[in-house]
CSV table of C-alpha atoms and ligand atoms in Angstrom, one decimal:
chain,number,residue,atom,x,y,z
A,1,UNK,CA,0.0,0.0,0.0
A,2,UNK,CA,2.7,2.5,0.9
A,3,UNK,CA,6.4,2.5,0.1
A,4,UNK,CA,9.1,3.2,2.4
A,5,UNK,CA,9.8,6.7,0.6
A,6,UNK,CA,6.3,7.7,1.4
A,7,UNK,CA,6.6,6.6,5.0
A,8,UNK,CA,9.8,8.6,5.4
A,9,UNK,CA,8.1,11.7,4.1
A,10,UNK,CA,5.3,11.0,6.4
A,11,UNK,CA,7.8,10.8,9.2
A,12,UNK,CA,9.2,14.2,8.7
A,13,UNK,CA,5.9,16.1,8.2
A,14,UNK,CA,3.1,14.0,9.5
A,15,UNK,CA,1.5,16.6,11.6
A,16,UNK,CA,2.1,19.5,9.3
A,17,UNK,CA,0.7,17.6,6.4
A,18,UNK,CA,-2.4,16.6,8.4
A,19,UNK,CA,-3.4,20.1,9.0
A,20,UNK,CA,-1.5,21.8,6.2
A,21,UNK,CA,-1.9,25.4,4.8
A,22,UNK,CA,-4.6,27.4,3.0
A,23,UNK,CA,-6.0,30.8,3.7
A,24,UNK,CA,-9.2,30.7,5.8
A,25,UNK,CA,-12.5,31.9,4.4
A,26,UNK,CA,-13.2,35.2,5.8
A,27,UNK,CA,-16.4,36.9,6.3
A,28,UNK,CA,-17.3,38.7,2.9
A,29,UNK,CA,-18.2,42.3,3.4
A,30,UNK,CA,-21.3,44.0,2.3
A,31,UNK,CA,-25.0,43.5,1.6
A,32,UNK,CA,-26.7,40.2,2.2
A,33,UNK,CA,-23.8,38.0,1.1
A,34,UNK,CA,-23.7,34.7,3.1
A,35,UNK,CA,-21.3,34.3,5.9
A,36,UNK,CA,-19.5,31.0,6.4
A,37,UNK,CA,-17.2,29.8,9.1
A,38,UNK,CA,-13.6,28.3,8.3
A,39,UNK,CA,-14.9,24.7,8.3
A,40,UNK,CA,-17.8,25.7,6.0
A,41,UNK,CA,-20.3,24.0,8.2
A,42,UNK,CA,-22.0,27.1,9.5
A,43,UNK,CA,-23.8,29.5,7.0
A,44,UNK,CA,-25.6,32.7,7.9
A,45,UNK,CA,-27.3,35.4,5.9
A,46,UNK,CA,-26.8,38.6,8.0
A,47,UNK,CA,-29.0,41.6,7.1
A,48,UNK,CA,-25.8,43.6,6.8
A,49,UNK,CA,-22.1,44.0,7.8
A,50,UNK,CA,-20.9,47.0,9.7
A,51,UNK,CA,-17.0,47.5,9.5
A,52,UNK,CA,-16.3,50.7,11.6
A,53,UNK,CA,-13.1,52.6,10.8
A,54,UNK,CA,-13.0,54.1,14.3
A,55,UNK,CA,-14.3,53.3,17.8
A,56,UNK,CA,-16.4,56.4,17.6
A,57,UNK,CA,-18.1,55.1,14.5
A,58,UNK,CA,-18.9,51.9,16.1
A,59,UNK,CA,-20.2,53.5,19.3
A,60,UNK,CA,-22.4,55.7,17.2
A,61,UNK,CA,-23.7,52.7,15.2
A,62,UNK,CA,-24.6,50.9,18.4
A,63,UNK,CA,-26.2,53.8,20.0
A,64,UNK,CA,-28.4,54.8,17.1
A,65,UNK,CA,-29.5,51.4,15.6
A,66,UNK,CA,-31.6,48.6,17.1
A,67,UNK,CA,-31.8,44.9,16.3
A,68,UNK,CA,-29.4,42.0,16.7
A,69,UNK,CA,-25.7,42.4,16.4
A,70,UNK,CA,-22.9,39.7,16.4
A,71,UNK,CA,-19.2,40.6,16.4
A,72,UNK,CA,-17.2,38.4,14.1
A,73,UNK,CA,-13.5,37.7,14.1
A,74,UNK,CA,-12.0,35.5,11.3
A,75,UNK,CA,-14.8,32.9,11.6
A,76,UNK,CA,-12.7,30.1,13.0
A,77,UNK,CA,-15.1,28.9,15.5
A,78,UNK,CA,-17.0,25.7,14.9
A,79,UNK,CA,-19.9,26.6,17.1
A,80,UNK,CA,-22.6,28.9,16.0
A,81,UNK,CA,-21.4,31.9,18.0
A,82,UNK,CA,-21.5,34.3,15.0
A,83,UNK,CA,-24.5,33.5,12.8
A,84,UNK,CA,-27.2,36.2,12.8
A,85,UNK,CA,-29.8,37.5,10.6
A,86,UNK,CA,-29.2,40.9,12.1
A,87,UNK,CA,-25.9,42.8,11.7
A,88,UNK,CA,-22.4,41.4,11.8
A,89,UNK,CA,-19.9,43.8,13.3
A,90,UNK,CA,-16.5,43.3,11.6
A,91,UNK,CA,-13.6,45.1,13.2
A,92,UNK,CA,-10.9,44.2,10.7
A,93,UNK,CA,-10.1,47.9,10.4
A,94,UNK,CA,-9.6,48.2,14.1
A,95,UNK,CA,-6.3,46.5,13.8
A,96,UNK,CA,-2.6,46.9,14.2
A,97,UNK,CA,-0.2,48.0,17.1
A,98,UNK,CA,-1.5,51.0,18.8
A,99,UNK,CA,1.1,51.7,21.5
A,100,UNK,CA,3.5,49.8,23.8
A,101,UNK,CA,5.2,50.1,27.2
A,102,UNK,CA,8.8,49.0,26.7
A,103,UNK,CA,9.5,48.8,30.5
A,104,UNK,CA,6.4,46.7,31.4
A,105,UNK,CA,6.7,44.7,28.1
A,106,UNK,CA,3.0,45.4,27.3
A,107,UNK,CA,1.6,46.2,24.0
A,108,UNK,CA,-2.0,47.5,22.9
A,109,UNK,CA,-3.5,46.3,19.6
A,110,UNK,CA,-6.6,46.9,17.8
A,111,UNK,CA,-8.8,43.9,18.7
A,112,UNK,CA,-9.3,42.9,15.0
A,113,UNK,CA,-5.6,42.3,14.6
A,114,UNK,CA,-4.9,38.6,13.5
A,115,UNK,CA,-2.7,36.8,15.8
A,116,UNK,CA,-0.4,36.2,12.8
A,117,UNK,CA,0.0,39.9,12.2
A,118,UNK,CA,1.2,40.5,15.8
A,119,UNK,CA,4.5,38.6,15.9
A,120,UNK,CA,6.6,40.9,13.6
A,121,UNK,CA,5.5,44.2,15.1
A,122,UNK,CA,6.1,42.8,18.6
A,123,UNK,CA,9.5,41.5,17.5
A,124,UNK,CA,10.3,45.0,16.2
A,125,UNK,CA,9.8,46.5,19.8
A,126,UNK,CA,11.6,43.6,21.4
A,127,UNK,CA,8.5,41.8,22.7
A,128,UNK,CA,6.7,38.4,22.0
A,129,UNK,CA,3.6,36.7,23.2
A,130,UNK,CA,4.1,34.0,25.9
A,131,UNK,CA,2.1,31.4,23.9
A,132,UNK,CA,0.0,31.0,20.8
A,133,UNK,CA,-2.7,28.5,19.7
A,134,UNK,CA,-2.1,25.9,17.0
A,135,UNK,CA,-2.9,28.5,14.2
A,136,UNK,CA,-2.6,32.3,14.1
A,137,UNK,CA,-5.5,33.3,11.7
A,138,UNK,CA,-7.8,34.2,14.5
A,139,UNK,CA,-8.4,37.8,15.6
A,140,UNK,CA,-7.3,38.8,19.0
A,141,UNK,CA,-10.8,39.6,20.0
A,142,UNK,CA,-12.1,36.5,18.6
A,143,UNK,CA,-9.5,34.2,20.1
A,144,UNK,CA,-9.7,35.7,23.6
A,145,UNK,CA,-13.6,35.8,23.4
A,146,UNK,CA,-13.6,31.8,23.5
A,147,UNK,CA,-10.4,31.4,25.8
A,148,UNK,CA,-8.2,30.2,22.9
A,149,UNK,CA,-5.1,28.5,24.3
A,150,UNK,CA,-1.9,26.8,23.2
A,151,UNK,CA,-0.1,24.2,25.1
A,152,UNK,CA,2.2,24.4,28.2
A,153,UNK,CA,1.6,23.8,31.8
A,154,UNK,CA,3.2,27.2,32.7
A,155,UNK,CA,0.9,29.1,30.3
A,156,UNK,CA,-2.8,30.1,30.7
A,157,UNK,CA,-5.1,30.9,27.7
A,158,UNK,CA,-4.5,34.0,25.7
A,159,UNK,CA,-7.2,35.9,27.7
A,160,UNK,CA,-4.9,35.3,30.9
A,161,UNK,CA,-2.4,37.8,29.3
A,162,UNK,CA,-4.9,40.6,28.7
A,163,UNK,CA,-4.2,43.5,31.1
A,164,UNK,CA,-6.6,46.1,29.7
A,165,UNK,CA,-9.4,46.1,27.1
A,166,UNK,CA,-11.9,48.5,25.6
A,167,UNK,CA,-15.5,47.3,25.4
A,168,UNK,CA,-18.3,49.2,23.5
A,169,UNK,CA,-21.5,48.1,25.1
A,170,UNK,CA,-24.7,47.4,23.0
A,171,UNK,CA,-26.0,50.8,23.9
A,172,UNK,CA,-22.8,52.5,22.5
A,173,UNK,CA,-21.3,53.2,25.9
A,174,UNK,CA,-17.5,52.7,26.1
A,175,UNK,CA,-15.7,51.0,29.0
A,176,UNK,CA,-11.9,51.0,29.7
A,177,UNK,CA,-11.7,47.7,31.5
A,178,UNK,CA,-8.8,46.6,33.7
A,179,UNK,CA,-8.3,44.6,36.9
A,180,UNK,CA,-7.7,47.7,38.9
A,181,UNK,CA,-10.5,49.9,37.6
A,182,UNK,CA,-13.3,47.3,36.9
A,183,UNK,CA,-12.2,43.9,38.5
A,184,UNK,CA,-15.6,42.1,37.9
A,185,UNK,CA,-16.0,43.4,34.4
A,186,UNK,CA,-12.4,42.6,33.7
A,187,UNK,CA,-12.8,38.9,34.7
A,188,UNK,CA,-16.1,38.7,32.6
A,189,UNK,CA,-14.9,40.5,29.5
A,190,UNK,CA,-11.6,38.7,28.9
A,191,UNK,CA,-13.7,35.6,27.9
A,192,UNK,CA,-17.0,36.8,26.8
A,193,UNK,CA,-18.1,34.8,23.8
A,194,UNK,CA,-19.1,38.2,22.2
A,195,UNK,CA,-22.0,38.5,24.6
A,196,UNK,CA,-21.2,41.7,26.4
A,197,UNK,CA,-20.5,44.2,23.5
A,198,UNK,CA,-17.7,44.7,21.1
A,199,UNK,CA,-14.0,44.8,22.1
A,200,UNK,CA,-12.1,47.2,20.1
A,201,UNK,CA,-8.5,47.1,21.6
A,202,UNK,CA,-6.6,44.9,24.0
A,203,UNK,CA,-3.4,45.3,25.9
A,204,UNK,CA,-1.3,42.1,26.5
A,205,UNK,CA,1.4,41.3,28.9
A,206,UNK,CA,4.2,40.0,26.9
A,207,UNK,CA,7.9,39.0,27.5
A,208,UNK,CA,11.1,39.9,25.6
A,209,UNK,CA,11.5,38.1,22.1
A,210,UNK,CA,12.8,34.6,22.2
A,211,UNK,CA,13.6,31.7,19.9
A,212,UNK,CA,12.3,28.2,20.0
A,213,UNK,CA,13.4,24.7,18.9
A,214,UNK,CA,10.6,22.3,18.3
A,215,UNK,CA,11.3,18.5,18.2
A,216,UNK,CA,8.8,16.1,16.7
A,217,UNK,CA,8.9,12.4,16.8
A,218,UNK,CA,6.5,9.4,17.0
A,219,UNK,CA,6.1,7.3,20.1
A,220,UNK,CA,3.7,4.8,21.7
A,221,UNK,CA,0.8,6.8,23.0
A,222,UNK,CA,0.8,4.9,26.4
A,223,UNK,CA,4.5,5.6,27.0
A,224,UNK,CA,4.0,9.3,26.4
A,225,UNK,CA,0.9,9.3,28.6
A,226,UNK,CA,2.7,7.6,31.4
A,227,UNK,CA,5.4,10.3,31.6
A,228,UNK,CA,3.4,13.2,30.4
A,229,UNK,CA,3.5,15.2,33.6
A,230,UNK,CA,7.3,14.8,33.7
A,231,UNK,CA,7.6,15.8,30.1
A,232,UNK,CA,5.2,18.8,30.5
A,233,UNK,CA,7.3,20.1,33.4
A,234,UNK,CA,10.6,19.5,31.5
A,235,UNK,CA,9.7,21.2,28.3
A,236,UNK,CA,8.4,24.8,27.7
A,237,UNK,CA,5.6,23.2,25.5
A,238,UNK,CA,4.8,19.6,25.3
A,239,UNK,CA,1.8,17.9,23.4
A,240,UNK,CA,0.8,14.9,21.4
A,241,UNK,CA,-1.4,14.0,18.7
A,242,UNK,CA,-2.6,10.4,19.3
A,243,UNK,CA,-3.4,8.5,16.1
A,244,UNK,CA,-6.8,6.7,15.9
A,245,UNK,CA,-6.7,2.9,15.5
A,246,UNK,CA,-3.0,2.9,16.4
A,247,UNK,CA,-0.8,2.7,19.5
A,248,UNK,CA,1.2,5.7,18.4
A,249,UNK,CA,1.0,9.4,18.8
A,250,UNK,CA,2.9,12.3,17.2
A,251,UNK,CA,4.8,14.1,20.0
A,252,UNK,CA,5.9,17.8,20.0
A,253,UNK,CA,8.4,19.2,22.6
A,254,UNK,CA,9.3,22.9,22.2
A,255,UNK,CA,12.0,24.7,24.2
A,256,UNK,CA,13.9,28.0,24.1
A,257,UNK,CA,17.0,27.9,22.0
A,258,UNK,CA,19.7,30.2,20.6
A,259,UNK,CA,20.5,27.8,17.6
A,260,UNK,CA,20.4,29.3,14.1
A,261,UNK,CA,17.1,29.3,12.1
A,262,UNK,CA,16.3,26.0,10.5
A,263,UNK,CA,12.7,26.0,9.5
A,264,UNK,CA,12.0,24.8,6.2
A,265,UNK,CA,8.4,25.1,4.8
A,266,UNK,CA,6.3,21.9,4.6
A,267,UNK,CA,7.1,20.0,1.4
A,268,UNK,CA,4.3,19.8,-1.0
A,269,UNK,CA,5.6,16.3,-2.0
A,270,UNK,CA,5.2,15.1,1.6
A,271,UNK,CA,1.8,16.6,1.8
A,272,UNK,CA,0.8,14.7,-1.3
A,273,UNK,CA,2.3,11.5,-0.1
A,274,UNK,CA,0.6,11.8,3.3
A,275,UNK,CA,-2.8,12.5,1.6
A,276,UNK,CA,-2.3,9.4,-0.4
A,277,UNK,CA,-1.7,7.4,2.8
A,278,UNK,CA,-4.9,8.8,4.3
A,279,UNK,CA,-6.8,7.9,1.1
A,280,UNK,CA,-5.4,4.3,1.1
A,281,UNK,CA,-6.1,3.9,4.8
A,282,UNK,CA,-9.7,5.0,4.4
A,283,UNK,CA,-10.2,2.0,2.1
A,284,UNK,CA,-9.3,-0.4,5.0
A,285,UNK,CA,-12.0,-1.2,7.5
A,286,UNK,CA,-11.3,0.4,10.9
A,287,UNK,CA,-10.9,-2.9,12.6
A,288,UNK,CA,-8.0,-3.9,10.3
A,289,UNK,CA,-6.2,-0.5,10.5
A,290,UNK,CA,-4.2,-0.9,13.9
A,291,UNK,CA,-1.3,-3.1,12.5
A,292,UNK,CA,-1.0,-1.0,9.3
A,293,UNK,CA,-0.9,2.4,11.1
A,294,UNK,CA,1.4,1.0,13.7
A,295,UNK,CA,3.8,-0.2,11.0
A,296,UNK,CA,3.8,3.3,9.3
A,297,UNK,CA,4.2,5.2,12.5
A,298,UNK,CA,6.8,2.9,14.0
A,299,UNK,CA,9.1,3.7,11.1
A,300,UNK,CA,8.7,7.4,11.1
A,301,UNK,CA,11.7,9.7,11.7
A,302,UNK,CA,12.0,12.5,14.1
A,303,UNK,CA,12.5,16.1,12.9
A,304,UNK,CA,13.2,19.5,14.4
A,305,UNK,CA,13.0,23.1,13.5
A,306,UNK,CA,14.3,26.4,15.0
A,307,UNK,CA,12.9,29.9,14.5
A,308,UNK,CA,11.4,32.9,16.2
A,309,UNK,CA,8.8,31.9,18.9
A,310,UNK,CA,5.8,33.1,17.0
A,311,UNK,CA,7.0,31.2,13.9
A,312,UNK,CA,7.3,27.9,15.8
A,313,UNK,CA,4.3,28.0,18.0
A,314,UNK,CA,1.7,28.2,15.2
A,315,UNK,CA,1.1,26.0,12.1
A,316,UNK,CA,-0.8,26.1,8.9
A,317,UNK,CA,-3.8,23.7,8.7
A,318,UNK,CA,-4.4,22.7,5.1
A,319,UNK,CA,-7.2,20.2,5.7
A,320,UNK,CA,-10.5,21.7,6.8
A,321,UNK,CA,-12.2,19.9,9.7
A,322,UNK,CA,-14.6,20.2,12.5
A,323,UNK,CA,-13.5,19.8,16.1
A,324,UNK,CA,-14.8,19.1,19.5
A,325,UNK,CA,-12.6,19.9,22.5
A,326,UNK,CA,-13.2,19.6,26.3
A,327,UNK,CA,-10.9,20.6,29.0
A,328,UNK,CA,-10.8,18.2,31.9
A,329,UNK,CA,-9.0,18.6,35.3
A,330,UNK,CA,-5.5,17.6,34.8
A,331,UNK,CA,-5.6,14.4,36.7
A,332,UNK,CA,-8.5,13.2,34.7
A,333,UNK,CA,-6.6,13.8,31.4
A,334,UNK,CA,-5.0,10.4,31.0
A,335,UNK,CA,-8.0,8.3,31.9
A,336,UNK,CA,-10.3,10.3,29.8
A,337,UNK,CA,-7.9,10.1,26.7
A,338,UNK,CA,-7.5,6.3,27.2
A,339,UNK,CA,-11.3,5.8,27.3
A,340,UNK,CA,-11.7,7.8,24.1
A,341,UNK,CA,-9.1,6.0,22.2
A,342,UNK,CA,-10.5,2.6,23.4
A,343,UNK,CA,-14.1,3.6,22.4
A,344,UNK,CA,-12.9,4.6,18.9
A,345,UNK,CA,-11.4,1.0,18.5
A,346,UNK,CA,-14.2,-0.8,20.3
A,347,UNK,CA,-16.9,0.9,18.3
A,348,UNK,CA,-15.0,0.8,15.0
A,349,UNK,CA,-15.3,4.4,14.5
A,350,UNK,CA,-14.2,5.2,10.9
A,351,UNK,CA,-11.9,8.2,11.7
A,352,UNK,CA,-8.3,8.7,10.7
A,353,UNK,CA,-7.9,12.2,12.0
A,354,UNK,CA,-5.6,12.2,15.1
A,355,UNK,CA,-6.7,13.6,18.5
A,356,UNK,CA,-4.8,16.4,20.3
A,357,UNK,CA,-3.7,16.2,23.9
A,358,UNK,CA,-2.2,19.3,25.8
A,359,UNK,CA,-2.1,21.1,29.2
A,360,UNK,CA,-3.3,24.5,30.0
A,361,UNK,CA,-2.5,26.5,33.2
A,362,UNK,CA,-5.4,27.6,35.5
A,363,UNK,CA,-6.6,31.2,35.4
A,364,UNK,CA,-9.0,33.6,37.1
A,365,UNK,CA,-11.3,34.7,34.2
A,366,UNK,CA,-14.8,33.6,34.8
A,367,UNK,CA,-15.5,31.7,31.6
A,368,UNK,CA,-12.1,30.2,30.6
A,369,UNK,CA,-12.2,26.4,30.3
A,370,UNK,CA,-9.2,26.4,32.9
A,371,UNK,CA,-10.8,28.8,35.3
A,372,UNK,CA,-10.4,27.9,39.0
A,373,UNK,CA,-7.9,26.1,41.1
A,374,UNK,CA,-6.8,23.3,38.7
A,375,UNK,CA,-4.7,23.1,35.6
A,376,UNK,CA,-6.5,21.3,32.8
A,377,UNK,CA,-5.9,18.9,30.0
A,378,UNK,CA,-7.4,19.9,26.7
A,379,UNK,CA,-8.4,17.0,24.5
A,380,UNK,CA,-9.7,17.4,21.0
A,381,UNK,CA,-11.3,15.2,18.4
A,382,UNK,CA,-11.6,16.0,14.8
A,383,UNK,CA,-13.6,15.0,11.7
A,384,UNK,CA,-12.8,16.1,8.2
A,385,UNK,CA,-15.1,19.0,6.9
A,386,UNK,CA,-17.7,17.6,4.6
A,387,UNK,CA,-18.1,14.5,6.8
A,388,UNK,CA,-21.0,14.2,9.2
A,389,UNK,CA,-19.2,14.7,12.5
A,390,UNK,CA,-22.3,14.2,14.7
A,391,UNK,CA,-22.3,10.4,15.2
A,392,UNK,CA,-18.6,10.4,16.2
A,393,UNK,CA,-18.8,13.6,18.4
A,394,UNK,CA,-22.1,12.3,20.1
A,395,UNK,CA,-20.4,9.0,21.0
A,396,UNK,CA,-17.4,10.7,22.6
A,397,UNK,CA,-19.1,13.7,24.2
A,398,UNK,CA,-20.4,11.8,27.2
A,399,UNK,CA,-17.0,10.6,28.0
A,400,UNK,CA,-15.9,14.1,28.5
A,401,UNK,CA,-18.8,14.8,30.8
A,402,UNK,CA,-17.9,11.7,32.8
A,403,UNK,CA,-14.5,13.3,33.6
A,404,UNK,CA,-15.9,16.7,34.4
A,405,UNK,CA,-14.9,18.4,31.0
A,406,UNK,CA,-15.8,21.9,30.1
A,407,UNK,CA,-16.4,22.4,26.4
A,408,UNK,CA,-14.3,24.9,24.3
A,409,UNK,CA,-16.7,27.7,23.6
A,410,UNK,CA,-15.5,27.8,20.0
A,411,UNK,CA,-15.7,24.0,19.3
A,412,UNK,CA,-18.6,21.7,18.7
A,413,UNK,CA,-20.6,20.8,22.0
A,414,UNK,CA,-24.2,20.3,22.9
A,415,UNK,CA,-24.4,22.0,26.4
A,416,UNK,CA,-26.7,24.7,27.5
A,417,UNK,CA,-27.2,26.9,30.6
A,418,UNK,CA,-28.2,24.2,33.0
A,419,UNK,CA,-24.9,22.2,32.5
A,420,UNK,CA,-22.7,25.3,32.1
A,421,UNK,CA,-23.9,26.8,35.3
A,422,UNK,CA,-22.6,23.8,37.2
A,423,UNK,CA,-19.3,23.7,35.4
A,424,UNK,CA,-18.5,27.4,35.8
A,425,UNK,CA,-18.7,28.7,39.5
A,426,UNK,CA,-19.0,32.4,38.2
A,427,UNK,CA,-21.5,31.5,35.4
A,428,UNK,CA,-24.4,33.4,37.2
A,429,UNK,CA,-22.1,36.5,37.8
A,430,UNK,CA,-21.3,36.6,34.2
A,431,UNK,CA,-25.0,36.4,33.4
A,432,UNK,CA,-25.7,39.3,35.7
A,433,UNK,CA,-23.2,41.5,33.9
A,434,UNK,CA,-24.4,40.4,30.5
A,435,UNK,CA,-27.9,41.3,31.4
A,436,UNK,CA,-26.9,44.7,32.8
A,437,UNK,CA,-24.9,45.5,29.7
A,438,UNK,CA,-27.4,44.1,27.2
A,439,UNK,CA,-30.9,44.2,28.7
A,440,UNK,CA,-32.5,44.0,25.3
A,441,UNK,CA,-30.6,40.9,24.3
A,442,UNK,CA,-29.2,42.5,21.2
A,443,UNK,CA,-26.1,40.4,21.4
A,444,UNK,CA,-27.9,37.1,21.5
A,445,UNK,CA,-28.4,34.6,18.6
A,446,UNK,CA,-30.0,31.2,19.0
A,447,UNK,CA,-26.8,29.7,20.2
A,448,UNK,CA,-26.2,32.2,22.8
A,449,UNK,CA,-29.7,32.0,23.9
A,450,UNK,CA,-29.1,28.3,24.6
A,451,UNK,CA,-25.9,28.9,26.4
A,452,UNK,CA,-27.4,31.6,28.7
A,453,UNK,CA,-30.8,30.0,29.0
A,454,UNK,CA,-32.7,32.9,27.5
A,455,UNK,CA,-36.1,31.7,26.3
A,456,UNK,CA,-37.9,34.9,25.3
B,501,FAD,C1,-7.8,25.3,12.3
B,501,FAD,C2,-8.1,25.8,13.6
B,501,FAD,C3,-7.2,25.8,14.7
B,501,FAD,C4,-7.5,26.1,16.0
B,501,FAD,N1,-6.6,26.0,17.0
B,501,FAD,C5,-7.0,26.3,18.3
B,501,FAD,C6,-6.1,26.1,19.3
B,501,FAD,O1,-4.9,25.6,19.2
B,501,FAD,N2,-6.4,26.4,20.6
B,501,FAD,C7,-7.7,26.9,20.8
B,501,FAD,O2,-8.1,27.1,22.0
B,501,FAD,N3,-8.6,27.1,19.9
B,501,FAD,C8,-8.3,26.9,18.5
B,501,FAD,N4,-9.2,27.0,17.5
B,501,FAD,C9,-10.5,27.7,17.8
B,501,FAD,C10,-10.3,29.2,17.6
B,501,FAD,O3,-9.2,29.8,18.1
B,501,FAD,C11,-11.5,29.9,18.3
B,501,FAD,O4,-12.8,29.4,17.9
B,501,FAD,C12,-11.5,31.4,18.2
B,501,FAD,O5,-12.6,31.9,18.9
B,501,FAD,C13,-11.7,31.8,16.7
B,501,FAD,O6,-11.3,33.2,16.6
B,501,FAD,P1,-12.0,34.2,15.4
B,501,FAD,O7,-11.2,35.4,15.4
B,501,FAD,O8,-12.0,33.4,14.2
B,501,FAD,O9,-13.3,34.5,16.0
B,501,FAD,P2,-14.8,34.0,15.5
B,501,FAD,O10,-14.8,32.5,15.4
B,501,FAD,O11,-15.3,34.9,14.3
B,501,FAD,O12,-15.6,34.5,16.7
B,501,FAD,C14,-15.4,33.9,17.9
B,501,FAD,C15,-16.3,34.6,19.1
B,501,FAD,O13,-15.5,35.9,19.4
B,501,FAD,C16,-16.5,36.9,19.3
B,501,FAD,N5,-15.8,38.2,18.8
B,501,FAD,C17,-15.2,38.3,17.7
B,501,FAD,N6,-14.8,39.6,17.6
B,501,FAD,C18,-15.2,40.2,18.7
B,501,FAD,C19,-15.1,41.6,19.3
B,501,FAD,N7,-14.5,42.5,18.5
B,501,FAD,N8,-15.7,41.8,20.5
B,501,FAD,C20,-16.3,40.8,21.1
B,501,FAD,N9,-16.5,39.6,20.7
B,501,FAD,C21,-15.9,39.3,19.5
B,501,FAD,C22,-17.6,36.4,18.4
B,501,FAD,O14,-18.9,37.0,18.6
B,501,FAD,C23,-17.6,34.9,18.9
B,501,FAD,O15,-18.4,34.8,20.0
B,501,FAD,C24,-8.9,26.6,16.3
B,501,FAD,C25,-9.8,26.8,15.2
B,501,FAD,C26,-9.4,26.3,13.9
B,501,FAD,C27,-10.4,26.5,12.7
């Protein structure tokens, strides 16, 4: 089925090839053009799009109009947080570095800035973000609104690094929000799912620029899991992508380094070879895949790359997919992952896409998946876009519940207000702030009504 050359290619670029690199579908501007999210699974027909050039324009729009509003980032959420038949508010024009504090290593950006457009200007002022998620196409406001995170036991989600933000409430009133000036609103607005108003600028706590070396290899999942805590403590970032119907996982360990740059772009040849392997594997019944996948993974070769931190921490994802991710308390991570992998084998789930397993540090925002006293393990499952993800995700979701999981706000889940109130100690406090800022429910679409238990 697969030649050794192809397997070697796979070895050097397995993960990159799986997720690969194309530009995301962005919300089109103007009129009644349909809006689609990145995976293509969500479509909306907004009445209009409003793309303010200034915060004043936005405040005026909110103060002088009525009807539903949904702020949109770059549409990378898998959950219907954005769809509305009212107005989309697009803050693409409120983007770029606004000001910075060289002493405190803080920088203020327009909240519509893509994460991928922040690394270079930060580097120019000697700063860098502490951590980044898998990709960098999200906007700063969109990413923080759902508590987007990377991996690393020492690092909280992106919202944990926000020191100040500006929020324009649904009535047009502007709030400068910080821990010191408005502590409750600060803890609510750093992860808001766009329910409190429109965030226009954010200040981040950064650090001095740094470089990273990332080592990638394949190893038996169980071996990695048994020493995951030690590995997570030893490396700045550590994560794995367990392969389905296999005993193996792709493993990534990332540390600071002064080594010279060595970061070749993913090879198109490797991408094509890997796509062929996936195609071939999909012809094999799930129950017969384990020895084949094990044989391919067992022969793969390690690789490493070195570059500026922001060029190593994020990747390009070529293959569009839908995703479910839950964060479970860290001690529940390993048993939860084991049960999911076993269920995929036992139920012969026809899925090739790997899972993702990573640690996130606890924080004190009210709605982050890692809020509270415990660090969390974030576990993701994926299904290629175009395939029906429901049967697979419906099978696995109760396992996450069993281990006390909290769903990622931007990734597929089926929970509503009753369950979320139990999972988040400050959920009711968030609700109070939401109701006081948005008494008319302008910011609510059907999905948010379900999240917040609003029936009217
Ligand atoms: C390929 C891929 C990889 C991903 N990798 C990761 C990962 O590694 N880690 C992780 O945690 N997540 C990851 N995600 C999920 C993604 O980071 C989140 O769904 C994120 O919220 C998307 O940001 P966005 O800019 O596309 O926002 P959108 O999806 O457009 O919007 C998300 C939310 O932000 C709100 N919002 C947007 N702009 C504003 C604003 N100005 N003011 C107030 N609210 C606003 C929206 O109303 C909505 O509620 C990934 C998603 C994809 C598709």
